[in-house]
């Protein structure tokens, strides 16, 4: 398989799918350019090796062309980091002449791919009362025109690089379909390589014991991950609001805590599987509860199996943190996804912050630590620990699907 390091880019045009889906304020200024900075090493490498770049991305969720979602807002920032002038193609389907004229070292950015429905391959503008037949016909039509859309993008370049891990779980034109035009000239960028290596280290090649910590609000969004991880981990710590569905399933009293009644049977099945595998989910514990969902609510510490009416679980107790810390101190590979309390409120961010600190310490003594998922990434970053863990995954949904054991279309398209 080709890699950026081994491929000969001299005199070649590389079309690179990046994730420049950055947040913009009302003046169209970038408020967080992490994703742009992440892609720079890949882009620089192509230029250094004598290639030229055609950069493509989506931005937001436009329904068609719209100023608000234009990628022209990111041109100056790319120029700043690359140190090269960036040309712009105002229509990603009409860039033939600009692409053809590109010389080694030059850069062309294509306008937002999602200005076209063909990028995602989903019909737009269907009437709400459209019949099933009409929906089917519209879908078939967009799939058909998607072929021309992909072929056009592919025609601009000699090779294809996918460096957009954040959209690797989508089988879109630019993230998967385009790869077949470059059977011998396709590869991952450094962001993708890094993400794949980090998750594979945890899932397929961990130094044991392997411990996973899963938090967050809902069991329903993590079922697939829990099931896949139960086959791989030595320890699984379940935290956050998700715990209360399990507590209820065991016959406990959850008060006003967040709880998914329709997931009780799932929780029971997960507990049975964990027991069969000899994994202690450590679900029963003391917890910090509050008398309403606000930062300055009254609080007390109670057993999470017997939460009084009118009170709700908000944060893990110091006792739980101490127990988890023992497990983490004995682990050599640690994966963390999802906050362990309502960390958006400073008074209930203690256990989430404590976990960030535990992981930083574990990393220092040589454990491999992977943090992923928007909220836990925000927590380690806020605490200044992003550089103190082994890897921080930037691909929220893509990482979750990868952890479920699903082969992501964006990865498959490069590998096959
Ligand atoms: P998720 O998107 O499922 O990873 O959930 C993240 C959300 O879980 C964050 O907004 C947290 O505030 C929330 N969360 C964590 N613990 C609790 C809890 N005990 N009760 C309610 N929400 C929680």
Short mmCIF file of C-alpha atoms and ligand atoms in Angstrom, two decimals:
data_model
loop_
_atom_site.label_atom_id
_atom_site.label_comp_id
_atom_site.label_asym_id
_atom_site.label_seq_id
_atom_site.Cartn_x
_atom_site.Cartn_y
_atom_site.Cartn_z
CA UNK A 1 0.00 0.00 0.00
CA UNK A 2 1.17 3.54 -0.76
CA UNK A 3 1.89 5.96 2.04
CA UNK A 4 2.59 9.66 1.93
CA UNK A 5 6.17 8.90 2.89
CA UNK A 6 6.79 6.33 0.16
CA UNK A 7 4.76 7.80 -2.73
CA UNK A 8 6.56 9.83 -5.38
CA UNK A 9 4.65 13.10 -5.72
CA UNK A 10 7.15 14.77 -8.08
CA UNK A 11 5.20 16.50 -10.87
CA UNK A 12 1.93 14.94 -9.69
CA UNK A 13 -1.35 16.56 -8.74
CA UNK A 14 -2.77 15.23 -5.51
CA UNK A 15 -6.44 15.65 -4.65
CA UNK A 16 -6.69 15.62 -0.88
CA UNK A 17 -9.89 15.22 1.14
CA UNK A 18 -9.39 17.13 4.37
CA UNK A 19 -11.77 18.03 7.17
CA UNK A 20 -11.88 21.83 7.15
CA UNK A 21 -15.29 21.84 8.77
CA UNK A 22 -14.24 24.53 11.25
CA UNK A 23 -16.55 26.67 13.41
CA UNK A 24 -17.07 30.24 12.10
CA UNK A 25 -18.55 33.22 13.98
CA UNK A 26 -21.14 35.63 12.54
CA UNK A 27 -18.35 37.54 10.75
CA UNK A 28 -17.18 34.30 9.13
CA UNK A 29 -14.04 34.26 11.25
CA UNK A 30 -12.64 30.91 12.32
CA UNK A 31 -13.07 30.38 16.07
CA UNK A 32 -11.10 27.12 16.28
CA UNK A 33 -8.64 26.09 13.58
CA UNK A 34 -7.54 22.76 15.10
CA UNK A 35 -8.73 20.83 12.05
CA UNK A 36 -6.84 23.05 9.64
CA UNK A 37 -3.64 22.76 11.66
CA UNK A 38 -4.10 18.98 11.82
CA UNK A 39 -4.03 18.65 8.02
CA UNK A 40 -0.98 20.85 7.44
CA UNK A 41 1.72 18.13 7.78
CA UNK A 42 0.06 16.08 5.01
CA UNK A 43 -0.33 19.09 2.73
CA UNK A 44 3.22 20.27 3.32
CA UNK A 45 4.63 16.83 2.61
CA UNK A 46 3.06 16.73 -0.87
CA UNK A 47 4.44 20.16 -1.70
CA UNK A 48 7.88 19.34 -0.30
CA UNK A 49 8.02 16.24 -2.48
CA UNK A 50 7.37 18.22 -5.63
CA UNK A 51 3.61 17.75 -6.00
CA UNK A 52 0.74 20.19 -6.30
CA UNK A 53 -2.44 20.18 -4.23
CA UNK A 54 -6.13 20.20 -4.95
CA UNK A 55 -7.75 20.47 -1.54
CA UNK A 56 -11.39 19.50 -1.00
CA UNK A 57 -13.63 19.54 2.07
CA UNK A 58 -17.11 20.15 3.34
CA UNK A 59 -18.08 22.95 5.71
CA UNK A 60 -21.26 22.69 7.75
CA UNK A 61 -24.50 21.29 6.45
CA UNK A 62 -25.54 23.48 3.52
CA UNK A 63 -28.60 22.61 1.47
CA UNK A 64 -27.00 24.27 -1.57
CA UNK A 65 -24.53 27.11 -2.25
CA UNK A 66 -24.51 29.63 0.64
CA UNK A 67 -22.06 32.38 1.66
CA UNK A 68 -22.19 31.17 5.25
CA UNK A 69 -20.75 27.81 4.28
CA UNK A 70 -18.18 28.99 1.75
CA UNK A 71 -14.69 27.59 2.11
CA UNK A 72 -13.28 30.92 0.93
CA UNK A 73 -13.45 31.89 4.64
CA UNK A 74 -10.58 29.50 5.38
CA UNK A 75 -8.23 30.50 2.54
CA UNK A 76 -6.20 33.02 4.57
CA UNK A 77 -5.70 30.53 7.40
CA UNK A 78 -4.43 27.82 5.05
CA UNK A 79 -2.07 30.33 3.45
CA UNK A 80 -0.79 31.32 6.90
CA UNK A 81 0.09 27.74 7.87
CA UNK A 82 1.28 26.51 4.46
CA UNK A 83 3.17 29.65 3.59
CA UNK A 84 1.93 29.37 0.00
CA UNK A 85 -0.73 31.29 -1.95
CA UNK A 86 -3.99 29.34 -2.24
CA UNK A 87 -6.04 29.59 -5.44
CA UNK A 88 -9.77 29.08 -5.13
CA UNK A 89 -12.25 27.27 -7.39
CA UNK A 90 -15.68 28.78 -6.76
CA UNK A 91 -17.43 25.69 -8.06
CA UNK A 92 -15.92 22.31 -7.25
CA UNK A 93 -17.33 20.90 -10.50
CA UNK A 94 -15.85 23.59 -12.73
CA UNK A 95 -12.21 23.56 -11.75
CA UNK A 96 -10.81 21.82 -14.87
CA UNK A 97 -8.80 24.76 -16.17
CA UNK A 98 -7.44 25.75 -12.76
CA UNK A 99 -6.48 22.16 -11.95
CA UNK A 100 -4.85 21.66 -15.34
CA UNK A 101 -2.74 24.79 -14.90
CA UNK A 102 -1.40 23.83 -11.46
CA UNK A 103 2.39 23.64 -11.26
CA UNK A 104 4.45 21.79 -8.64
CA UNK A 105 4.24 23.64 -5.33
CA UNK A 106 0.90 25.29 -6.17
CA UNK A 107 -2.34 24.89 -4.25
CA UNK A 108 -5.97 24.98 -5.35
CA UNK A 109 -8.86 24.85 -2.87
CA UNK A 110 -12.24 23.67 -4.14
CA UNK A 111 -15.46 25.28 -2.90
CA UNK A 112 -17.57 23.33 -0.39
CA UNK A 113 -18.34 19.87 -1.79
CA UNK A 114 -21.69 19.81 -0.01
CA UNK A 115 -22.97 22.66 -2.18
CA UNK A 116 -23.85 19.66 -4.34
CA UNK A 117 -26.26 16.96 -3.10
CA UNK A 118 -24.07 14.47 -4.98
CA UNK A 119 -21.33 14.69 -2.35
CA UNK A 120 -23.48 12.91 0.21
CA UNK A 121 -25.59 11.16 -2.41
CA UNK A 122 -28.80 12.14 -0.65
CA UNK A 123 -31.68 13.84 -2.46
CA UNK A 124 -32.53 17.42 -1.49
CA UNK A 125 -35.68 19.50 -1.69
CA UNK A 126 -38.09 16.58 -1.56
CA UNK A 127 -41.62 17.61 -0.60
CA UNK A 128 -42.48 16.57 2.93
CA UNK A 129 -45.44 14.57 1.68
CA UNK A 130 -43.40 12.80 -1.03
CA UNK A 131 -44.49 9.22 -1.56
CA UNK A 132 -42.14 6.29 -1.06
CA UNK A 133 -41.89 5.90 -4.84
CA UNK A 134 -40.96 9.56 -5.26
CA UNK A 135 -38.32 9.24 -2.54
CA UNK A 136 -36.91 6.16 -4.20
CA UNK A 137 -36.79 7.85 -7.60
CA UNK A 138 -35.09 10.95 -6.16
CA UNK A 139 -32.50 8.79 -4.43
CA UNK A 140 -31.81 6.83 -7.62
CA UNK A 141 -31.45 10.11 -9.55
CA UNK A 142 -28.91 11.58 -7.14
CA UNK A 143 -26.96 8.31 -7.03
CA UNK A 144 -26.83 8.37 -10.83
CA UNK A 145 -25.63 11.96 -11.06
CA UNK A 146 -23.16 11.23 -8.25
CA UNK A 147 -21.15 9.13 -10.72
CA UNK A 148 -20.44 12.18 -12.89
CA UNK A 149 -19.69 14.28 -9.80
CA UNK A 150 -17.06 11.83 -8.54
CA UNK A 151 -15.57 11.35 -12.02
CA UNK A 152 -15.15 15.11 -12.37
CA UNK A 153 -13.30 15.45 -9.05
CA UNK A 154 -11.10 12.48 -9.93
CA UNK A 155 -10.28 13.95 -13.35
CA UNK A 156 -8.39 16.86 -11.73
CA UNK A 157 -5.64 14.74 -10.19
CA UNK A 158 -3.07 11.93 -10.50
CA UNK A 159 -3.44 10.62 -6.97
CA UNK A 160 -5.86 10.71 -4.02
CA UNK A 161 -5.20 11.23 -0.35
CA UNK A 162 -7.86 10.85 2.33
CA UNK A 163 -6.97 12.77 5.48
CA UNK A 164 -10.48 13.43 6.80
CA UNK A 165 -10.93 10.97 9.63
CA UNK A 166 -13.95 12.91 10.93
CA UNK A 167 -15.95 11.83 7.85
CA UNK A 168 -14.39 8.38 7.36
CA UNK A 169 -17.60 6.74 8.58
CA UNK A 170 -19.51 8.22 5.64
CA UNK A 171 -19.53 6.63 2.18
CA UNK A 172 -19.55 10.00 0.43
CA UNK A 173 -18.19 10.91 -3.01
CA UNK A 174 -14.98 12.50 -1.73
CA UNK A 175 -14.41 10.21 1.26
CA UNK A 176 -14.88 6.81 -0.36
CA UNK A 177 -16.26 6.66 -3.92
CA UNK A 178 -13.42 8.65 -5.51
CA UNK A 179 -10.80 6.11 -4.35
CA UNK A 180 -11.69 3.65 -7.10
CA UNK A 181 -10.37 6.07 -9.71
CA UNK A 182 -6.92 5.72 -8.20
CA UNK A 183 -6.40 1.98 -7.68
CA UNK A 184 -2.62 2.33 -7.47
CA UNK A 185 -2.37 5.94 -6.40
CA UNK A 186 -4.43 6.29 -3.21
CA UNK A 187 -3.29 6.64 0.38
CA UNK A 188 -4.09 7.92 3.84
CA UNK A 189 -2.86 11.28 5.06
CA UNK A 190 -1.08 11.64 8.39
CA UNK A 191 -4.26 12.43 10.36
CA UNK A 192 -5.90 9.23 9.13
CA UNK A 193 -2.73 7.21 9.70
CA UNK A 194 -2.47 8.53 13.25
CA UNK A 195 -6.10 7.83 14.12
CA UNK A 196 -6.04 4.32 12.67
CA UNK A 197 -2.80 3.47 14.46
CA UNK A 198 -4.09 4.80 17.79
CA UNK A 199 -7.36 2.87 17.69
CA UNK A 200 -5.68 -0.29 16.40
CA UNK A 201 -3.16 -0.08 19.24
CA UNK A 202 -6.04 -0.19 21.68
CA UNK A 203 -8.37 -2.63 19.94
CA UNK A 204 -5.97 -5.08 18.34
CA UNK A 205 -2.58 -4.72 19.89
CA UNK A 206 -2.86 -3.47 23.47
CA UNK A 207 -0.28 -3.89 26.16
CA UNK A 208 -2.40 -5.48 28.88
CA UNK A 209 -4.19 -4.90 31.12
CA UNK A 210 -6.47 -2.92 28.82
CA UNK A 211 -9.02 -0.66 30.52
CA UNK A 212 -11.82 1.30 28.88
CA UNK A 213 -13.72 4.11 30.56
CA UNK A 214 -17.02 4.98 28.95
CA UNK A 215 -19.11 7.91 30.11
CA UNK A 216 -21.76 10.16 28.64
CA UNK A 217 -25.47 10.53 28.89
CA UNK A 218 -26.97 7.64 26.99
CA UNK A 219 -26.52 3.88 26.88
CA UNK A 220 -28.41 3.79 23.61
CA UNK A 221 -25.59 5.60 21.79
CA UNK A 222 -22.87 3.36 23.24
CA UNK A 223 -24.36 -0.15 23.07
CA UNK A 224 -22.33 -1.24 20.06
CA UNK A 225 -19.12 0.04 21.63
CA UNK A 226 -19.75 -1.60 24.99
CA UNK A 227 -20.47 -4.92 23.30
CA UNK A 228 -17.38 -4.79 21.12
CA UNK A 229 -15.17 -3.66 23.99
CA UNK A 230 -16.40 -6.41 26.31
CA UNK A 231 -14.72 -8.87 23.94
CA UNK A 232 -11.42 -7.02 24.17
CA UNK A 233 -10.89 -5.30 27.51
CA UNK A 234 -9.69 -6.51 30.89
CA UNK A 235 -11.60 -3.76 32.73
CA UNK A 236 -14.55 -1.64 31.71
CA UNK A 237 -15.58 1.35 33.79
CA UNK A 238 -19.01 2.72 32.99
CA UNK A 239 -19.66 6.24 34.24
CA UNK A 240 -21.78 9.34 33.65
CA UNK A 241 -25.52 9.48 33.22
CA UNK A 242 -25.55 6.14 31.42
CA UNK A 243 -25.02 4.33 34.76
CA UNK A 244 -28.60 4.97 35.89
CA UNK A 245 -30.20 2.79 33.27
CA UNK A 246 -28.07 -0.06 34.67
CA UNK A 247 -28.94 0.82 38.28
CA UNK A 248 -32.65 0.75 37.46
CA UNK A 249 -32.16 -2.54 35.64
CA UNK A 250 -30.69 -3.95 38.88
CA UNK A 251 -33.70 -2.76 40.90
CA UNK A 252 -32.10 0.40 42.33
CA UNK A 253 -33.82 3.76 42.90
CA UNK A 254 -32.53 6.45 40.54
CA UNK A 255 -34.55 9.50 41.70
CA UNK A 256 -34.58 12.11 38.93
CA UNK A 257 -31.39 10.85 37.31
CA UNK A 258 -31.23 10.50 33.55
CA UNK A 259 -32.43 7.00 32.67
CA UNK A 260 -33.49 5.31 29.45
CA UNK A 261 -36.39 3.06 30.37
CA UNK A 262 -36.47 1.53 26.90
CA UNK A 263 -32.86 0.35 27.35
CA UNK A 264 -33.36 -1.63 30.57
CA UNK A 265 -33.25 -4.98 28.75
CA UNK A 266 -30.14 -3.90 26.86
CA UNK A 267 -28.51 -2.95 30.16
CA UNK A 268 -29.40 -6.36 31.59
CA UNK A 269 -27.91 -8.11 28.55
CA UNK A 270 -24.71 -6.06 28.85
CA UNK A 271 -24.39 -6.89 32.55
CA UNK A 272 -24.91 -10.60 31.82
CA UNK A 273 -22.23 -10.51 29.12
CA UNK A 274 -19.82 -8.71 31.45
CA UNK A 275 -20.45 -11.24 34.18
CA UNK A 276 -19.85 -14.13 31.80
CA UNK A 277 -16.54 -12.55 30.85
CA UNK A 278 -15.60 -11.93 34.49
CA UNK A 279 -15.55 -8.16 34.00
CA UNK A 280 -16.67 -6.09 36.99
CA UNK A 281 -18.47 -3.00 35.68
CA UNK A 282 -18.23 -1.40 39.15
CA UNK A 283 -21.66 0.17 38.73
CA UNK A 284 -22.71 0.46 42.40
CA UNK A 285 -21.04 3.34 44.13
CA UNK A 286 -21.56 6.63 45.93
CA UNK A 287 -22.48 9.58 43.79
CA UNK A 288 -22.87 13.35 44.03
CA UNK A 289 -26.54 14.20 43.59
CA UNK A 290 -28.22 17.61 43.21
CA UNK A 291 -31.74 18.85 43.89
CA UNK A 292 -31.93 20.43 40.44
CA UNK A 293 -29.98 20.48 37.17
CA UNK A 294 -27.92 23.60 37.81
CA UNK A 295 -24.40 24.48 38.87
CA UNK A 296 -25.45 25.98 42.21
CA UNK A 297 -27.99 23.35 43.20
CA UNK A 298 -27.79 21.82 46.70
CA UNK A 299 -25.75 18.62 46.73
CA UNK A 300 -25.14 15.54 48.84
CA UNK A 301 -23.31 12.25 48.41
CA UNK A 302 -25.54 9.16 48.45
CA UNK A 303 -25.51 5.54 47.29
CA UNK A 304 -26.35 5.51 43.59
CA UNK A 305 -28.57 2.49 44.29
CA UNK A 306 -30.83 4.54 46.52
CA UNK A 307 -31.13 8.10 45.19
CA UNK A 308 -33.83 10.05 47.05
CA UNK A 309 -36.85 11.36 45.12
CA UNK A 310 -36.26 14.88 43.82
CA UNK A 311 -32.47 14.37 43.54
CA UNK A 312 -30.40 13.46 40.50
CA UNK A 313 -26.93 12.08 39.87
CA UNK A 314 -24.55 14.78 38.59
CA UNK A 315 -20.96 13.67 39.20
CA UNK A 316 -18.94 10.69 40.41
CA UNK A 317 -17.87 10.84 44.06
CA UNK A 318 -14.28 11.08 45.25
CA UNK A 319 -14.67 7.50 46.50
CA UNK A 320 -15.37 6.26 42.93
CA UNK A 321 -12.46 8.24 41.60
CA UNK A 322 -10.19 6.59 44.19
CA UNK A 323 -11.42 3.11 43.13
CA UNK A 324 -10.99 3.88 39.44
CA UNK A 325 -7.56 5.26 40.10
CA UNK A 326 -6.44 1.84 41.40
CA UNK A 327 -7.66 0.17 38.20
CA UNK A 328 -5.98 2.78 36.04
CA UNK A 329 -2.71 2.55 37.98
CA UNK A 330 -2.64 -1.15 37.07
CA UNK A 331 -3.43 -0.68 33.37
CA UNK A 332 -1.00 -0.41 30.50
CA UNK A 333 -3.48 0.63 27.82
CA UNK A 334 -6.39 2.96 28.56
CA UNK A 335 -9.20 4.22 26.37
CA UNK A 336 -11.51 7.00 27.55
CA UNK A 337 -14.68 8.22 25.87
CA UNK A 338 -17.39 10.37 27.40
CA UNK A 339 -17.61 12.60 30.49
CA UNK A 340 -18.20 11.07 33.93
CA UNK A 341 -20.52 13.81 35.14
CA UNK A 342 -22.26 16.95 33.94
CA UNK A 343 -18.87 18.51 33.30
CA UNK A 344 -20.27 21.60 31.55
CA UNK A 345 -21.13 22.83 35.08
CA UNK A 346 -17.90 23.53 36.99
CA UNK A 347 -19.26 22.14 40.27
CA UNK A 348 -19.92 18.80 38.60
CA UNK A 349 -16.78 18.55 36.51
CA UNK A 350 -14.62 17.12 39.29
CA UNK A 351 -14.61 13.46 38.28
CA UNK A 352 -14.16 14.23 34.57
CA UNK A 353 -11.23 16.49 35.40
CA UNK A 354 -9.84 13.90 37.81
CA UNK A 355 -9.95 11.29 35.04
CA UNK A 356 -8.01 13.61 32.71
CA UNK A 357 -5.38 13.92 35.42
CA UNK A 358 -5.27 10.15 36.06
CA UNK A 359 -4.71 9.52 32.36
CA UNK A 360 -1.95 12.12 32.18
CA UNK A 361 -0.21 10.40 35.11
CA UNK A 362 -0.65 6.96 33.55
CA UNK A 363 0.89 8.26 30.32
CA UNK A 364 3.84 9.61 32.23
CA UNK A 365 4.61 6.17 33.69
CA UNK A 366 4.47 4.63 30.21
CA UNK A 367 0.86 3.52 29.68
CA UNK A 368 -0.71 4.09 26.25
CA UNK A 369 -3.71 6.42 26.63
CA UNK A 370 -6.27 7.27 23.96
CA UNK A 371 -8.94 9.91 24.54
CA UNK A 372 -11.76 10.34 22.06
CA UNK A 373 -15.23 11.82 21.71
CA UNK A 374 -16.00 15.54 21.70
CA UNK A 375 -16.70 15.98 25.40
CA UNK A 376 -13.78 14.04 26.84
CA UNK A 377 -11.49 15.75 24.33
CA UNK A 378 -12.85 19.10 25.55
CA UNK A 379 -12.13 18.04 29.13
CA UNK A 380 -8.49 17.04 28.54
CA UNK A 381 -7.94 20.16 26.45
CA UNK A 382 -9.51 22.49 29.04
CA UNK A 383 -7.31 20.96 31.71
CA UNK A 384 -4.21 21.48 29.57
CA UNK A 385 -3.66 17.71 29.32
CA UNK A 386 -4.08 17.26 25.56
CA UNK A 387 -0.30 16.93 25.15
CA UNK A 388 0.01 14.69 28.19
CA UNK A 389 -1.96 11.71 26.87
CA UNK A 390 -0.72 9.43 24.09
CA UNK A 391 -3.36 10.35 21.52
CA UNK A 392 -6.40 12.59 21.32
CA UNK A 393 -8.80 11.46 18.61
CA UNK A 394 -10.47 14.25 16.68
CA UNK A 395 -13.03 12.14 14.86
CA UNK A 396 -16.12 11.96 17.09
CA UNK A 397 -18.63 9.84 15.19
CA UNK A 398 -15.97 8.10 13.11
CA UNK A 399 -14.07 7.03 16.21
CA UNK A 400 -17.22 5.71 17.88
CA UNK A 401 -18.08 3.60 14.84
CA UNK A 402 -14.52 2.32 14.62
CA UNK A 403 -14.69 1.31 18.30
CA UNK A 404 -17.88 -0.59 17.53
CA UNK A 405 -15.81 -2.72 15.20
CA UNK A 406 -17.39 -1.32 12.03
CA UNK A 407 -15.14 -1.09 8.99
CA UNK A 408 -15.32 2.59 8.03
CA UNK A 409 -16.02 3.25 4.31
CA UNK A 410 -13.26 5.87 4.11
CA UNK A 411 -10.69 3.39 5.42
CA UNK A 412 -11.97 0.45 3.39
CA UNK A 413 -11.86 2.45 0.15
CA UNK A 414 -8.14 3.09 0.56
CA UNK A 415 -7.29 -0.43 1.74
CA UNK A 416 -9.16 -2.51 -0.84
P1 LIG B 1 -22.62 11.66 25.29
O1 LIG B 1 -22.91 12.61 24.16
O2 LIG B 1 -23.58 10.51 25.39
O3 LIG B 1 -21.16 11.25 25.37
O4 LIG B 1 -22.94 12.49 26.61
C1 LIG B 1 -22.27 13.65 26.98
C2 LIG B 1 -23.12 14.35 28.00
O5 LIG B 1 -23.32 13.50 29.11
C3 LIG B 1 -22.50 15.61 28.57
O6 LIG B 1 -23.26 16.70 28.11
C4 LIG B 1 -22.66 15.44 30.08
O7 LIG B 1 -23.17 16.58 30.72
C5 LIG B 1 -23.67 14.33 30.18
N1 LIG B 1 -23.64 13.61 31.46
C6 LIG B 1 -22.60 13.01 32.04
N2 LIG B 1 -22.97 12.53 33.24
C7 LIG B 1 -24.26 12.85 33.43
C8 LIG B 1 -25.21 12.63 34.48
N3 LIG B 1 -24.89 11.98 35.59
N4 LIG B 1 -26.46 13.11 34.30
C9 LIG B 1 -26.79 13.77 33.19
N5 LIG B 1 -25.96 13.99 32.15
C10 LIG B 1 -24.71 13.53 32.28
#
